Coordinates of C-alpha atoms in Angstrom, one line a residue:
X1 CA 21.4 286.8 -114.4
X2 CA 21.1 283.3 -114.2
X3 CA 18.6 281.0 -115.4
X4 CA 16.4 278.6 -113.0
X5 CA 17.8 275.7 -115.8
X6 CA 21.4 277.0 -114.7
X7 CA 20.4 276.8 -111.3
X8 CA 18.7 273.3 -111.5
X9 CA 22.1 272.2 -113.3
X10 CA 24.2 272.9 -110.9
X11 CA 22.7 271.9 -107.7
X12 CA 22.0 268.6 -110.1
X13 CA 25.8 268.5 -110.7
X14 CA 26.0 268.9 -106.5
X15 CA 24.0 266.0 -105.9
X16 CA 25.3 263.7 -108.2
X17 CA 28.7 264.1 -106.9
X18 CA 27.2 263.3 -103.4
X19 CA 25.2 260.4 -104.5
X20 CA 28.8 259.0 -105.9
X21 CA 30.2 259.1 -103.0
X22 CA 27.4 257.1 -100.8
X23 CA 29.4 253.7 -99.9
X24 CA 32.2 254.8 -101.0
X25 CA 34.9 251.9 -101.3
X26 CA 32.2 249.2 -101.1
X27 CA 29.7 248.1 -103.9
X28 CA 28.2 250.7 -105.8
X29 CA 24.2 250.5 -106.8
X30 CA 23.6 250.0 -110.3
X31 CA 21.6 253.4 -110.0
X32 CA 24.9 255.0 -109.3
X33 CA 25.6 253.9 -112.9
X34 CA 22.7 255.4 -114.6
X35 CA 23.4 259.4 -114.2
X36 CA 20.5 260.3 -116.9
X37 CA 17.7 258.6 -114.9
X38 CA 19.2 260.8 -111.9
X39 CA 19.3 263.6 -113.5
X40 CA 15.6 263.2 -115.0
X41 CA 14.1 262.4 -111.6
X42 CA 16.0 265.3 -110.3
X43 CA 14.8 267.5 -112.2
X44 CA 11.5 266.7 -112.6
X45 CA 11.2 267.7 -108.6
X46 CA 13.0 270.9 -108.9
X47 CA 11.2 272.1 -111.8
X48 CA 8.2 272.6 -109.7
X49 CA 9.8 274.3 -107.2
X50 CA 10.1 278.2 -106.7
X51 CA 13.3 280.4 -107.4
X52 CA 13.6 281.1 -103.4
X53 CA 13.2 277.5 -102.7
X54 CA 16.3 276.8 -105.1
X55 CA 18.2 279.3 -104.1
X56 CA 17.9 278.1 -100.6
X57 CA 18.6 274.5 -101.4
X58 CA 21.9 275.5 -103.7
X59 CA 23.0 277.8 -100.3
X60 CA 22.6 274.4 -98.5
X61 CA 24.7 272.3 -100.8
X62 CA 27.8 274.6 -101.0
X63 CA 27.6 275.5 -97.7
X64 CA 27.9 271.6 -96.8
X65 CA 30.6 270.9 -99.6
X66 CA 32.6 273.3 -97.4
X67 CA 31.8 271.5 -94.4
X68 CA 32.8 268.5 -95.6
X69 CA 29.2 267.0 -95.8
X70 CA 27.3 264.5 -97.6
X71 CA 23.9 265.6 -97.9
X72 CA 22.7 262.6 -100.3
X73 CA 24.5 260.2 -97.8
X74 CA 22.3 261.6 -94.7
X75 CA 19.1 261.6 -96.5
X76 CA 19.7 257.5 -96.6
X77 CA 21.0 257.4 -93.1
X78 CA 18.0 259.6 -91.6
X79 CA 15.7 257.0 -93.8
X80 CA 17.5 254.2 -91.4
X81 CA 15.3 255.4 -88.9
X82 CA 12.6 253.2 -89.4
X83 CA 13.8 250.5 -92.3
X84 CA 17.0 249.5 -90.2
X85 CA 17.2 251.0 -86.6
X86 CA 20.3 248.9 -85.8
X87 CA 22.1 250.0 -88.8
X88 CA 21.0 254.2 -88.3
X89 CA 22.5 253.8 -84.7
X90 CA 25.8 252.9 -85.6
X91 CA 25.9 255.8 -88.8
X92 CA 24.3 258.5 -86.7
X93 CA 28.0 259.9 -85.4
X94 CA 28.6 260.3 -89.4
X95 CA 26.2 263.0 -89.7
X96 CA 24.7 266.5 -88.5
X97 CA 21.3 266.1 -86.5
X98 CA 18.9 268.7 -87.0
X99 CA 17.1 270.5 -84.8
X100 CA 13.2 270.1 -83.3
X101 CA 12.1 273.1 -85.5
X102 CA 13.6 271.5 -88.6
X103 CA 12.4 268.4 -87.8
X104 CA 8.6 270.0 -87.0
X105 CA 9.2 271.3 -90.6
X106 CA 10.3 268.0 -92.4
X107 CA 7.2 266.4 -91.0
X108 CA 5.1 269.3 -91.7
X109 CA 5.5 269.0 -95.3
X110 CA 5.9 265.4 -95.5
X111 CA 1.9 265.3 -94.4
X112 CA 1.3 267.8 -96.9
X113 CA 2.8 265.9 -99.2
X114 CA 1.1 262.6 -98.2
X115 CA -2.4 264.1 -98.3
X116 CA -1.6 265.2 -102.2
X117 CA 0.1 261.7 -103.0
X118 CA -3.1 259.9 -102.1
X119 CA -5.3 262.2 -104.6
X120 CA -2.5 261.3 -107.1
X121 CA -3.1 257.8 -106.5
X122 CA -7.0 258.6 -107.2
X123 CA -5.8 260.3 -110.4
X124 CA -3.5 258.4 -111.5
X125 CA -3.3 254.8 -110.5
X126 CA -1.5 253.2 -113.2
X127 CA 1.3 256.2 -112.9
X128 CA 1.4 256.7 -109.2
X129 CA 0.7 253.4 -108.2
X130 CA 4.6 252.4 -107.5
X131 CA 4.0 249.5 -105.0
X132 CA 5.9 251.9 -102.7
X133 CA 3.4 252.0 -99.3
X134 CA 2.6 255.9 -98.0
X135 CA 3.6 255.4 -94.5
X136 CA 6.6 254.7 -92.6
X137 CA 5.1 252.2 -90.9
X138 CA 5.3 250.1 -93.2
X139 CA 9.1 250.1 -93.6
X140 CA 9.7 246.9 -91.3
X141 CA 8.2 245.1 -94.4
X142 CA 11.4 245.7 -96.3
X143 CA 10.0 248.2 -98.6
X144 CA 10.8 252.2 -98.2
X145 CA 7.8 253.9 -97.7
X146 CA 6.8 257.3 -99.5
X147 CA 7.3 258.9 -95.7
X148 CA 10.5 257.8 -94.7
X149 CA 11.6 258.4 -97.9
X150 CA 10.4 262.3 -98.2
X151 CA 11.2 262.5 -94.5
X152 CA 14.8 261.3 -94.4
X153 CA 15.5 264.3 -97.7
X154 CA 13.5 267.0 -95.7
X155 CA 15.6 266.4 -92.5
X156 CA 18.9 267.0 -94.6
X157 CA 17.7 270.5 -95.6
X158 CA 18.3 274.2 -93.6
X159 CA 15.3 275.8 -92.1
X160 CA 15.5 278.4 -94.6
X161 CA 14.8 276.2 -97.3
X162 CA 12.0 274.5 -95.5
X163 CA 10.4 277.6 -94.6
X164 CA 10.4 278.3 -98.2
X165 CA 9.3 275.0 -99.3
X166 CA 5.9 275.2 -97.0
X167 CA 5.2 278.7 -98.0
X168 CA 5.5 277.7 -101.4
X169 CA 3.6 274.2 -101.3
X170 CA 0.9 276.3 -99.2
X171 CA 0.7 279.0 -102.3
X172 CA 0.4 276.6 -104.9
X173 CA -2.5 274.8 -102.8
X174 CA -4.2 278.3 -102.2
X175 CA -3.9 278.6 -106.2
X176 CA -5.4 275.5 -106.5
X177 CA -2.2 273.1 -107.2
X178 CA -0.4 270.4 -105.9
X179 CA 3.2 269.8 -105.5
X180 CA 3.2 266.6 -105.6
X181 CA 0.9 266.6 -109.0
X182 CA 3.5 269.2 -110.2
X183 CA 6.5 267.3 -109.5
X184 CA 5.0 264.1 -110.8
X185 CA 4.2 265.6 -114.3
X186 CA 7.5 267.5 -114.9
X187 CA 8.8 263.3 -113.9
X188 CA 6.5 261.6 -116.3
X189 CA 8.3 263.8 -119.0
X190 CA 11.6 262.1 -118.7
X191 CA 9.9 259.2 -120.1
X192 CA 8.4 261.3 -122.9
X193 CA 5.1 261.4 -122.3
X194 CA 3.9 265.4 -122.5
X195 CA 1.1 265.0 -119.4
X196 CA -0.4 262.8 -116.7
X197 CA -3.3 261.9 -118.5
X198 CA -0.7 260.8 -121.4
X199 CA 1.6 258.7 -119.5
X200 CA -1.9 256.9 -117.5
X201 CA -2.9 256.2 -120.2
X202 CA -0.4 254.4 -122.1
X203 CA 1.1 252.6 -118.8
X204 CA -2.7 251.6 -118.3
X205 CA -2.7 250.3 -121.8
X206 CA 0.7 248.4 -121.7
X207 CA -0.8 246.2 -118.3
X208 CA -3.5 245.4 -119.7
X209 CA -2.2 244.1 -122.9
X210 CA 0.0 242.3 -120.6
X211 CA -2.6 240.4 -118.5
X212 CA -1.6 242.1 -115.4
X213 CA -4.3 241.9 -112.4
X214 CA -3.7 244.8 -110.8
X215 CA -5.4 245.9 -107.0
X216 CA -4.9 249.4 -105.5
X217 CA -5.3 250.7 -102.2
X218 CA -4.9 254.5 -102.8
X219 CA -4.1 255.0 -98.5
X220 CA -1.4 252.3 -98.3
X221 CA 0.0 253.2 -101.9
X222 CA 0.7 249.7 -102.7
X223 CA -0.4 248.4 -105.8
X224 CA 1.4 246.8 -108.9
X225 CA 5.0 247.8 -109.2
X226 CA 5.0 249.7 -113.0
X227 CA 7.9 251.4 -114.6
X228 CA 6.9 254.3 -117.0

């Protein structure tokens, strides 16, 4: 039988070979370089999923290899929407629209998701406080919001895998847990720290040492950009 690490590694392997293929024949992003990073961030956010969740999400990605989509490529079109409404216009014929009840999902758990990321930013500051604002709104500043970015993956997956996704966001709340806690922890390992509390610490540490001033505001999400 095989192993949620198998599983993780493959649908990894899926999304990698999609995420190549974004702007293909123009300039590639330096990210597109730096497969370990990927992989790490990647994983980090399917670690913390469940085995039905996974499951669901791998049925997604072959099922669009053989239908000759990009899944990776529409998550940055549907995040367009907001950032660069001329541009998503003219890419929208490139890509599969979903449907209202996806769409009611995506946003569903995007709020969900919000509501948790502002607790992290309570937390967490120094960890969670990318300089990335929470809501969409935001986007015509030039900078992706938290939203539109969560929103525009959401929208690329099947209402199976949604359904799953909520159920299982919803049982880990009931249990006490966050998602977005969960996810953030299994991240902050990537950069070798073993928890939260580990990596706040030391990133806290480094800024001050540094003589950086740094201002939250836990609703907008903006604050100092840090890298772990």
């Amino acid at each position: 039988m095989e192993t949620k690490n198998e599983l993780i590694k493959k649908i990894i392997s899926f999304e990698w070979d999609m995420f190549q293929a974004v702007n293909e024949g123009g300039p590639r992003a330096s990210c597109q370089n730096d497969r370990k990073t990927f992989e790490g961030m990647r994983r980090g956010q399917f670690q913390a999923w469940s085995d039905d969740v996974l499951s669901s999400y791998y049925d997604d990605l072959t099922g669009a290899v053989l239908d000759g989509r990009n899944l990776v490529m529409e998550k940055y079109i549907h995040m367009m929407k907001h950032a660069e409404p001329g541009q998503y216009e003219q890419l929208l014929g490139q890509m599969q629209m979903p449907d209202d009840t996806v769409t009611r999902l995506a946003q569903d758990i995007s709020d969900k998701l919000l509501d948790q990321t502002v607790t992290l930013f309570e937390k967490y500051p120094y960890v969670s406080g990318s300089g990335r604002p929470l809501r969409s709104v935001s986007d015509l500043a030039g900078v992706t919001s938290i939203e539109t970015y969560q929103v525009g993956e959401l929208l690329t997956y099947s209402q199976k895998t949604l359904e799953a996704l909520k159920k299982h966001l919803l049982a880990l709340e009931a249990d006490g847990q966050s998602l977005a806690e969960n996810i953030l922890a299994n991240s902050v390992k990537h950069y070798g720290y073993k928890t939260l509390e580990d990596a706040e610490a030391a990133t806290r540490k480094r800024i001050e040492e540094a003589g950086i001033q740094v201002t939250f505001n836990n609703e907008s999400g903006t604050g100092t950009n840090v890298k772990l």
